[in-house]
Tab-separated table of C-alpha atoms and ligand atoms in Angstrom:
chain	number	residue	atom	x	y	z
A	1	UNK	CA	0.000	0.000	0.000
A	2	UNK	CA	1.268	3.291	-1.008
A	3	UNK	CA	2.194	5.846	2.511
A	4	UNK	CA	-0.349	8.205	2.207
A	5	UNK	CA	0.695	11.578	2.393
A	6	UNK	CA	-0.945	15.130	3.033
A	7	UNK	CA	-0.265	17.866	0.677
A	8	UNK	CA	-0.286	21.063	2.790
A	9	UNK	CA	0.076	23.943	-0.619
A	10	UNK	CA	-0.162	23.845	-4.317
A	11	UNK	CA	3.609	22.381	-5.556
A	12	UNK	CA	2.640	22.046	-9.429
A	13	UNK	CA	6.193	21.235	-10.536
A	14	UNK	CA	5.891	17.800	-7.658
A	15	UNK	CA	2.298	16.700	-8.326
A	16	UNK	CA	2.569	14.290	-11.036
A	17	UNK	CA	5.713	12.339	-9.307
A	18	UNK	CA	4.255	12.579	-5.974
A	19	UNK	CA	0.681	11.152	-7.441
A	20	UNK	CA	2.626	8.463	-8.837
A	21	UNK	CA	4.620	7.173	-5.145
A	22	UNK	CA	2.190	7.850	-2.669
A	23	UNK	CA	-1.788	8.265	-2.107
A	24	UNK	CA	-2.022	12.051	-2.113
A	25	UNK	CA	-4.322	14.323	-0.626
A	26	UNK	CA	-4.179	18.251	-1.501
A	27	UNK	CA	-5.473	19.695	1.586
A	28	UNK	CA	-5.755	22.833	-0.491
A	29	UNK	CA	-8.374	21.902	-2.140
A	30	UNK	CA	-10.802	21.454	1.380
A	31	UNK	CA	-13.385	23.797	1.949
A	32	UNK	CA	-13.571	23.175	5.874
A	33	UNK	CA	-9.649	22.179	6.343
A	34	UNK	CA	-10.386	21.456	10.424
A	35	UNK	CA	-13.196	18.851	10.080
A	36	UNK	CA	-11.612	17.070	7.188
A	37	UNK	CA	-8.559	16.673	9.730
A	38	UNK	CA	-10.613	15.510	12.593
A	39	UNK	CA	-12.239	12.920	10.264
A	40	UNK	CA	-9.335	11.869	8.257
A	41	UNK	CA	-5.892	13.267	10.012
A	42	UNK	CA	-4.679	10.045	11.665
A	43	UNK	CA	-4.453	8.240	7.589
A	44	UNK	CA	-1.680	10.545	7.229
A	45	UNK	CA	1.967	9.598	8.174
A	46	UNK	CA	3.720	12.553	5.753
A	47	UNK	CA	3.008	15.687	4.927
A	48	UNK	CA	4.685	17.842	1.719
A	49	UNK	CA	4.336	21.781	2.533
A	50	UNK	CA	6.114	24.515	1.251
A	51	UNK	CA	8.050	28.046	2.907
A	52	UNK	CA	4.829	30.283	2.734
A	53	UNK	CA	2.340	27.388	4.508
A	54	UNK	CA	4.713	25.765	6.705
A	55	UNK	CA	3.033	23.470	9.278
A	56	UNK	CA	1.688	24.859	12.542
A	57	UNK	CA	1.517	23.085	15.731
A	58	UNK	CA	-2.041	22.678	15.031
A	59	UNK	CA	-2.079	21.107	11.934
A	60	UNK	CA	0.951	18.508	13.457
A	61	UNK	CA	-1.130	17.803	16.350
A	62	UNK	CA	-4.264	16.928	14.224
A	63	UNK	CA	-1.828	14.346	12.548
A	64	UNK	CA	-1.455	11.809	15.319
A	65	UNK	CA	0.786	9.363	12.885
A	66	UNK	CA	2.414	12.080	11.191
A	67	UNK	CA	6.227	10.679	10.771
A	68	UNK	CA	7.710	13.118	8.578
A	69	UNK	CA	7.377	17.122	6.992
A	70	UNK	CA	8.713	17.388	3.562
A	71	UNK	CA	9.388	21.455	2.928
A	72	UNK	CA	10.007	22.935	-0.716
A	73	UNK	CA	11.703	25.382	0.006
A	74	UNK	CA	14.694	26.392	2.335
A	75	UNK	CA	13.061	28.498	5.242
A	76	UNK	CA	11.329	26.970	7.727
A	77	UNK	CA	10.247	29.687	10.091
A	78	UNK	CA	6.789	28.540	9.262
A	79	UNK	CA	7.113	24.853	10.223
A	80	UNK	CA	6.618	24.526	14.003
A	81	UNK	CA	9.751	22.593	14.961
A	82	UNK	CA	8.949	22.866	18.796
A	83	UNK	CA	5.887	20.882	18.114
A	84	UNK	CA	7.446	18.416	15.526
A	85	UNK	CA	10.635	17.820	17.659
A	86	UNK	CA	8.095	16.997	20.815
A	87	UNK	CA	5.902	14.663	18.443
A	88	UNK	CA	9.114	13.178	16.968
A	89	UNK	CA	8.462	14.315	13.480
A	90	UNK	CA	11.238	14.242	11.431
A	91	UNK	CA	11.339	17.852	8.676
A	92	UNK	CA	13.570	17.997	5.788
A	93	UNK	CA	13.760	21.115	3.630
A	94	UNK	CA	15.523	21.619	-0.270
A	95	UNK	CA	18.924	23.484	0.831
A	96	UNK	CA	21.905	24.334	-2.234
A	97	UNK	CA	19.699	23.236	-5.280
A	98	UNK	CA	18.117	27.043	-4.848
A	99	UNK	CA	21.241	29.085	-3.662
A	100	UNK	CA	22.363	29.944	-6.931
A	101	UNK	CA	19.131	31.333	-8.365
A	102	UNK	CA	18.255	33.047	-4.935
A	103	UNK	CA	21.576	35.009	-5.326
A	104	UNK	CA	21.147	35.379	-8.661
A	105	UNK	CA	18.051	37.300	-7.998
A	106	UNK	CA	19.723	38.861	-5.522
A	107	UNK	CA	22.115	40.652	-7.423
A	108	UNK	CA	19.586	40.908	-10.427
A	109	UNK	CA	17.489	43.013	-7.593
A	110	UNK	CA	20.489	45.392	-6.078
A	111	UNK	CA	21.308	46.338	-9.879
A	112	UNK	CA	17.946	46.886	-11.113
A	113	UNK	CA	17.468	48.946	-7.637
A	114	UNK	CA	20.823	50.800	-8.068
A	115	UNK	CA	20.265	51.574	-11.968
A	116	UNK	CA	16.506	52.190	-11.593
A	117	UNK	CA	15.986	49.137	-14.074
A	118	UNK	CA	12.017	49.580	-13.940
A	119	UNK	CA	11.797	53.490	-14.026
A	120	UNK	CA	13.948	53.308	-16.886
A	121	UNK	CA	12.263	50.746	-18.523
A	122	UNK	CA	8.741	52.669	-18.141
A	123	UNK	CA	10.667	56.190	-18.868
A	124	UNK	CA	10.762	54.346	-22.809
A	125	UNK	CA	7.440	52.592	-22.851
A	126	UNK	CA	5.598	55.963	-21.579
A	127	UNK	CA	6.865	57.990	-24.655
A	128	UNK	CA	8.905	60.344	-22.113
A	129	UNK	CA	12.185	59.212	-23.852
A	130	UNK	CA	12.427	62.786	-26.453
A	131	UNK	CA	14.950	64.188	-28.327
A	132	UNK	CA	16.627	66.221	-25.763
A	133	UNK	CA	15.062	64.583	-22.455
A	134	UNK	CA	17.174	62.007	-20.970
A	135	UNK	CA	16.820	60.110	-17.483
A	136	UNK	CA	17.506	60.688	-14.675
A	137	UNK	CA	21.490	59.434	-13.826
A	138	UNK	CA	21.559	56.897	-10.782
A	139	UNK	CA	23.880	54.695	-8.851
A	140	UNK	CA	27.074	53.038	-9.491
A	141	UNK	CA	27.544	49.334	-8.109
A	142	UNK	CA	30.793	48.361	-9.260
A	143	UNK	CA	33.498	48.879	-6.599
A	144	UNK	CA	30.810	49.635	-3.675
A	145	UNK	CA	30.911	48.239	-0.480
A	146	UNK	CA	28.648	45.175	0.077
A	147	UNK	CA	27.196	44.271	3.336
A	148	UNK	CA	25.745	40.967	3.920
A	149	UNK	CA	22.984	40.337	6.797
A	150	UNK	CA	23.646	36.048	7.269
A	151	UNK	CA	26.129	34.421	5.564
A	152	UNK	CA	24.636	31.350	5.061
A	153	UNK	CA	24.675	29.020	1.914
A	154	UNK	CA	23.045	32.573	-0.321
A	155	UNK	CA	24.987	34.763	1.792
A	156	UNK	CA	28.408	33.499	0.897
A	157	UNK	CA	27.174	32.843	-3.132
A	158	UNK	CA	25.861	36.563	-3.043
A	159	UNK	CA	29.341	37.890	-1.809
A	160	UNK	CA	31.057	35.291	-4.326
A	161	UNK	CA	29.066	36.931	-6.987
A	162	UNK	CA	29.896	40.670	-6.182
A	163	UNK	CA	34.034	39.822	-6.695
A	164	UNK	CA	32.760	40.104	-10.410
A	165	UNK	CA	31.824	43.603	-9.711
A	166	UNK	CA	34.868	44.477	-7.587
A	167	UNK	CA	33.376	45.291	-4.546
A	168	UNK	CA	34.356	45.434	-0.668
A	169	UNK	CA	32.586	42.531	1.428
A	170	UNK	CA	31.735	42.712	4.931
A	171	UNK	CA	29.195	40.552	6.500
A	172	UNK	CA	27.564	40.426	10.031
A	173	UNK	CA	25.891	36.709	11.519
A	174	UNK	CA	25.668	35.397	15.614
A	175	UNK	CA	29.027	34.819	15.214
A	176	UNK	CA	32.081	34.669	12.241
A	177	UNK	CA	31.783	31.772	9.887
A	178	UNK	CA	35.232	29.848	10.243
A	179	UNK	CA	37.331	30.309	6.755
A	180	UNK	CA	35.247	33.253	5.183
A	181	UNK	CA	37.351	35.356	3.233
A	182	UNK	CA	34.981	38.051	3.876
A	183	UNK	CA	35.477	40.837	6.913
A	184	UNK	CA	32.870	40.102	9.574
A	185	UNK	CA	31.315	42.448	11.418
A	186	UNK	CA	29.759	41.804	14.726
A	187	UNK	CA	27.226	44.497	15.214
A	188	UNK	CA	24.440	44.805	11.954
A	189	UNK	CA	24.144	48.947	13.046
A	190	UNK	CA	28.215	49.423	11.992
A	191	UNK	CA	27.795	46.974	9.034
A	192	UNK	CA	24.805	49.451	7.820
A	193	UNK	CA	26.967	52.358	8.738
A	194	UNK	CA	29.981	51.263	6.259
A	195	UNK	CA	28.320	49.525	3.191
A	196	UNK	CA	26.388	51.180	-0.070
A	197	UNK	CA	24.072	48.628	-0.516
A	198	UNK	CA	22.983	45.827	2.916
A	199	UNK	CA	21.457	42.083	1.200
A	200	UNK	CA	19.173	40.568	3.994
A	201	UNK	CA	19.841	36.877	3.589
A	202	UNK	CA	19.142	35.867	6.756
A	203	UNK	CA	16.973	33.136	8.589
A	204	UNK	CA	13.241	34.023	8.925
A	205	UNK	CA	11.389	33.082	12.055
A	206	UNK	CA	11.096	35.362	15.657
A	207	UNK	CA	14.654	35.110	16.051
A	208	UNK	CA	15.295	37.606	13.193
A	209	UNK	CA	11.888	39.432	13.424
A	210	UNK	CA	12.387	43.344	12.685
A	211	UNK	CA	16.427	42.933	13.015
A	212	UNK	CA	16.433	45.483	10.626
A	213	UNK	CA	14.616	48.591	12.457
A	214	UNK	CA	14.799	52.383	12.041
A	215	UNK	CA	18.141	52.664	13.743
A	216	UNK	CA	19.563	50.725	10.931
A	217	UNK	CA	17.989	52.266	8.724
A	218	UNK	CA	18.985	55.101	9.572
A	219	UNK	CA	23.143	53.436	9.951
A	220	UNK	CA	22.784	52.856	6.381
A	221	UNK	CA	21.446	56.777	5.355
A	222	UNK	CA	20.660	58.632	2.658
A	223	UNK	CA	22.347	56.941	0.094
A	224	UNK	CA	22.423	53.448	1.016
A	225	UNK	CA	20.159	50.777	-0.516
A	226	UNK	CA	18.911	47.395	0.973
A	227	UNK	CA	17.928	44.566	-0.861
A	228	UNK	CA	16.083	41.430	0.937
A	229	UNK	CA	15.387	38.346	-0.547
A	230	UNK	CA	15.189	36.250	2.763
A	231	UNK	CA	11.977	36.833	4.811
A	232	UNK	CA	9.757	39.924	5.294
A	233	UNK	CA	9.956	39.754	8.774
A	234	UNK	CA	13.112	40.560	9.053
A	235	UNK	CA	12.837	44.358	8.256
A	236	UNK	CA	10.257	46.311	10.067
A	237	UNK	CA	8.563	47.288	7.340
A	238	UNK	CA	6.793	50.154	9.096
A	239	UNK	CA	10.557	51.712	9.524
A	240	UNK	CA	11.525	51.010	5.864
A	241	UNK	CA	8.941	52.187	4.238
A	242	UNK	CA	8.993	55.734	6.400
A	243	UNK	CA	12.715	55.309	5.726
A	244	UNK	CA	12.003	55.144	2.007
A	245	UNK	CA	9.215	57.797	2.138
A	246	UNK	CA	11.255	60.663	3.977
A	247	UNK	CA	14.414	59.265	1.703
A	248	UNK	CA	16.484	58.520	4.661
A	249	UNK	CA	17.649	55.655	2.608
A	250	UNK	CA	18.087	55.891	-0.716
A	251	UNK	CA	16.018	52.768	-1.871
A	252	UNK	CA	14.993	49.137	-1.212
A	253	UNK	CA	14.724	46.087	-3.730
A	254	UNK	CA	12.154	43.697	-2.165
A	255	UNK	CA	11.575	39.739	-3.422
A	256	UNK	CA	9.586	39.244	0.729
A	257	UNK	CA	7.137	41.102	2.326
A	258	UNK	CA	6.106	41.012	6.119
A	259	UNK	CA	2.300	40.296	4.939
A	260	UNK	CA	2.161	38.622	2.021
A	261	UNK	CA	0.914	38.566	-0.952
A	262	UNK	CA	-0.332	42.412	0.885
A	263	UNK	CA	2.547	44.763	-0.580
A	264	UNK	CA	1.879	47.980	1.296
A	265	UNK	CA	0.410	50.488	-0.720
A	266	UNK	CA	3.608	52.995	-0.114
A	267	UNK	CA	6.079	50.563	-1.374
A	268	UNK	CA	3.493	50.096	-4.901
A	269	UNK	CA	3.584	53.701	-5.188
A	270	UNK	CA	7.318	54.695	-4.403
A	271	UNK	CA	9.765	54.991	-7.440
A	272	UNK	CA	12.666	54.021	-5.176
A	273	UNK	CA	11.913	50.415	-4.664
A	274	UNK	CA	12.175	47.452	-7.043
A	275	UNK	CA	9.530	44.878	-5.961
A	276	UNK	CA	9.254	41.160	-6.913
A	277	UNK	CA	6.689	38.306	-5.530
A	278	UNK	CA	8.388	36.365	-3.701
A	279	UNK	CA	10.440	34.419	-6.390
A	280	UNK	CA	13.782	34.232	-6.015
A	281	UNK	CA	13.994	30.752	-6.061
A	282	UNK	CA	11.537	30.831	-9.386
A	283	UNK	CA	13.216	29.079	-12.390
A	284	UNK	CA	12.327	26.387	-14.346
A	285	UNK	CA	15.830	24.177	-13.245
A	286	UNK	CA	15.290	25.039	-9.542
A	287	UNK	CA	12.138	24.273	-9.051
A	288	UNK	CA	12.455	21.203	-10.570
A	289	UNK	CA	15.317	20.509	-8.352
A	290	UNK	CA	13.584	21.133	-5.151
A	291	UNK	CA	10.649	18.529	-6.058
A	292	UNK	CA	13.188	16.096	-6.832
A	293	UNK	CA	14.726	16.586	-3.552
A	294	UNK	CA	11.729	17.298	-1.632
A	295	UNK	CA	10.576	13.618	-3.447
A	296	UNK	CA	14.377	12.096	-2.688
A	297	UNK	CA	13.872	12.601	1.454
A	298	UNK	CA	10.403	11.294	1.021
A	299	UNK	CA	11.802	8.115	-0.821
A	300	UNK	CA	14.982	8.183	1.941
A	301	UNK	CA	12.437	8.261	4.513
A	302	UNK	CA	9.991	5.442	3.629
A	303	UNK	CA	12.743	2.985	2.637
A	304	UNK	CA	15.362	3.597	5.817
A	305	UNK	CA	13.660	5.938	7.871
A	306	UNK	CA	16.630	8.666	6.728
A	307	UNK	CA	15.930	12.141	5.240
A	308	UNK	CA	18.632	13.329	3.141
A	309	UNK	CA	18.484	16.898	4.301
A	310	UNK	CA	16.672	16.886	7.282
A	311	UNK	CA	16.868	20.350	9.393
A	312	UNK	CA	19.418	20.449	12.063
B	401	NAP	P1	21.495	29.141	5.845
B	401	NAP	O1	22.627	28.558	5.096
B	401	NAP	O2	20.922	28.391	7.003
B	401	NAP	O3	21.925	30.613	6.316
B	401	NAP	C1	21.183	31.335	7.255
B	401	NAP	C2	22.054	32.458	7.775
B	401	NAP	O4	21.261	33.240	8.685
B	401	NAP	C3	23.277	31.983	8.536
B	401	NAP	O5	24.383	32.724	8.089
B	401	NAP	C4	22.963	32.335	9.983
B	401	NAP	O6	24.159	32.616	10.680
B	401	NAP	C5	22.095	33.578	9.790
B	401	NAP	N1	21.292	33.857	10.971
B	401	NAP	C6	20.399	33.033	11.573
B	401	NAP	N2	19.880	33.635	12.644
B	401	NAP	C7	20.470	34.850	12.738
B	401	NAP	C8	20.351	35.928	13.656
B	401	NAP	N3	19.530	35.867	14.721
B	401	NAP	N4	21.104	37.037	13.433
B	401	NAP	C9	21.921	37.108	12.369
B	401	NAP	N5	22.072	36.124	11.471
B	401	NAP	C10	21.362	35.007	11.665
B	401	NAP	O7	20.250	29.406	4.891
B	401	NAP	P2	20.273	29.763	3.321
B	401	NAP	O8	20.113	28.535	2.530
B	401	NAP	O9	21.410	30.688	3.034
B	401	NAP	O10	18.882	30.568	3.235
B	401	NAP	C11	18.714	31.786	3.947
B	401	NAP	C12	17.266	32.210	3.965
B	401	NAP	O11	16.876	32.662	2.663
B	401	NAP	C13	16.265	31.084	4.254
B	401	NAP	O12	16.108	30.882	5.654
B	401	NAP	C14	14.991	31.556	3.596
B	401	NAP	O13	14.139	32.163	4.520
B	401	NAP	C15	15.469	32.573	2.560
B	401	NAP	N6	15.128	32.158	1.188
B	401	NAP	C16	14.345	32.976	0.417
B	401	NAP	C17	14.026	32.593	-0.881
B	401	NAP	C18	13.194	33.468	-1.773
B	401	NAP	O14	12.568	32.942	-2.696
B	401	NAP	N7	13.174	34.754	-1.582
B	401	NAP	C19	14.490	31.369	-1.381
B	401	NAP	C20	15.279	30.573	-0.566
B	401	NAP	C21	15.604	30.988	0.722
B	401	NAP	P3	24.326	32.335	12.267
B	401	NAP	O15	23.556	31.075	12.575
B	401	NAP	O16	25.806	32.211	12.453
B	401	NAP	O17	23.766	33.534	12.932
């Protein structure tokens, strides 16, 4: 008999593969998601989620033979792990097969905030680009100074990527990661103080909530730029967008949102920011990496009790 396995968000790129192993149920799909749990929660012993749904204590306790969490995607600040470790749950997530297209995006975000990619790009398609009318100049990246919030796995391929672009690396995490070539920087206030442009690649979760505030904000001034592609919590997005509003920073490229899909309506109207939904990790070759892995630790898991990435 196939394990029979709860599917916790809409994963198009795993469906087909994960129909084909296991007796699937999209819990998406429920109208009344509590009573069809009470009924039916104890079939379950796996559950596939992804970053934005997670797995809350709740929905782990309503799964009394729940055995293992399969997460596509790297952050798990919405998994409860307090209530998984105490249920003996094992939780694996999809770590390195996204890293290079999360920094990729990364970068693609600090340049296109930098260079005012999108003003420029509607300065043509409104007709405003005349004989004599030119735009506005902006903001050199090449040989700036690079601060990095987490050097984790994207962390450290971000600063690889910026050698390209000759820049100065300093980077600021709960303590120095042993071997980085890169300066660290124990307090994130003096990081925002030195660098041009501060990449939030952080964990999510309450750990990091709002670790970015005014007062860095404010360390990184007038003509600094941040760029987060990590988790909207971590910037108090109150602060950044009153930052970006009174131009006490010079401007923000944003992949994650404190609230979403709910982009506060400053950020949509201000022409410093470079917004994207939440898809850093959003190519064709990634995603199709994390289902195989997410579907690899599933297959680990029901043949040795073993995930291949399970989260420390
Ligand atoms: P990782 O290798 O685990 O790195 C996480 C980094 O966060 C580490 O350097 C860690 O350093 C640092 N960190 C954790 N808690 C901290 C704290 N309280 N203060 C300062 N630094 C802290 O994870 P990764 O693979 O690089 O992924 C990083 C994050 O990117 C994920 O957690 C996820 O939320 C996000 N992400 C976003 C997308 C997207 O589509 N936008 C895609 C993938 C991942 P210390 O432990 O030494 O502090």
């Amino acid at each position: 008999m196939k394990p029979r396995i709860l599917e916790n968000a809409r994963i198009p790129p795993l469906e087909a593969a994960l129909a084909r192993e296991y007796d699937v149920h999209p819990l998406w799909k429920e109208a009344d998601a509590a009573a069809f749990l009470r009924e039916h929660g104890r079939e379950f012993t796996g559950l596939v989620t992804g970053s934005l749904k997670g797995a809350s204590g709740e929905l782990i306790d309503a799964m009394p033979n729940l055995q293992v969490i399969a997460n596509y995607g790297v952050g798990y600040d919405t998994i409860d792990l307090g209530a998984a470790r105490r249920r003996g749950v094992a939780v694996s997530t999809t770590p390195d097969v996204l890293t290079d297209c999360v920094a990729d995006f990364a970068f693609g975000l600090l340049i296109a905030t930098a260079r005012q990619h999108v003003a420029a790009d509607r300065f043509v398609r409104d007709g405003e680009w005349k004989p004599g009318v030119f735009f506005r100049v902006t903001t050199r990246v090449a040989r700036k100074r690079l601060g990095v919030l987490g050097l984790g796995r994207i962390g450290q391929a971000i600063a690889q990527r910026s050698t390209g672009f000759g820049m100065e690396v300093r980077y600021h995490s709960r303590r120095p990661v042993a071997q980085a070539r890169w300066t660290y920087e124990p307090s994130l206030r003096e990081l925002a103080a030195w660098c041009d442009f501060l990449v939030v690649a952080c964990a999510g979760g309450e750990a990091t909530r709002h670790l970015v505030n005014a007062e860095v904000l404010d360390a990184l001034g007038p003509h600094g730029f941040i760029v987060n592609i990590a988790r909207g919590t971590v910037i108090d997005e109150a602060a950044l967008v009153a930052a970006l509003k009174n131009k006490r920073i010079a401007g923000a490229g944003l992949d994650v949102f404190e609230h979403e899909p709910n982009v506060p309506r400053e950020l949509l109207e201000a022409d410093n920011v470079v917004l994207a939904p939440h898809t850093a990790s959003g190519t064709q070759e990634t995603r199709r990496e994390m289902g195989e892995l997410v579907l690899d630790n599933l297959r680990s898991w029901y043949r040795d009790g073993r995930l291949l990435t399970p989260v420390a």
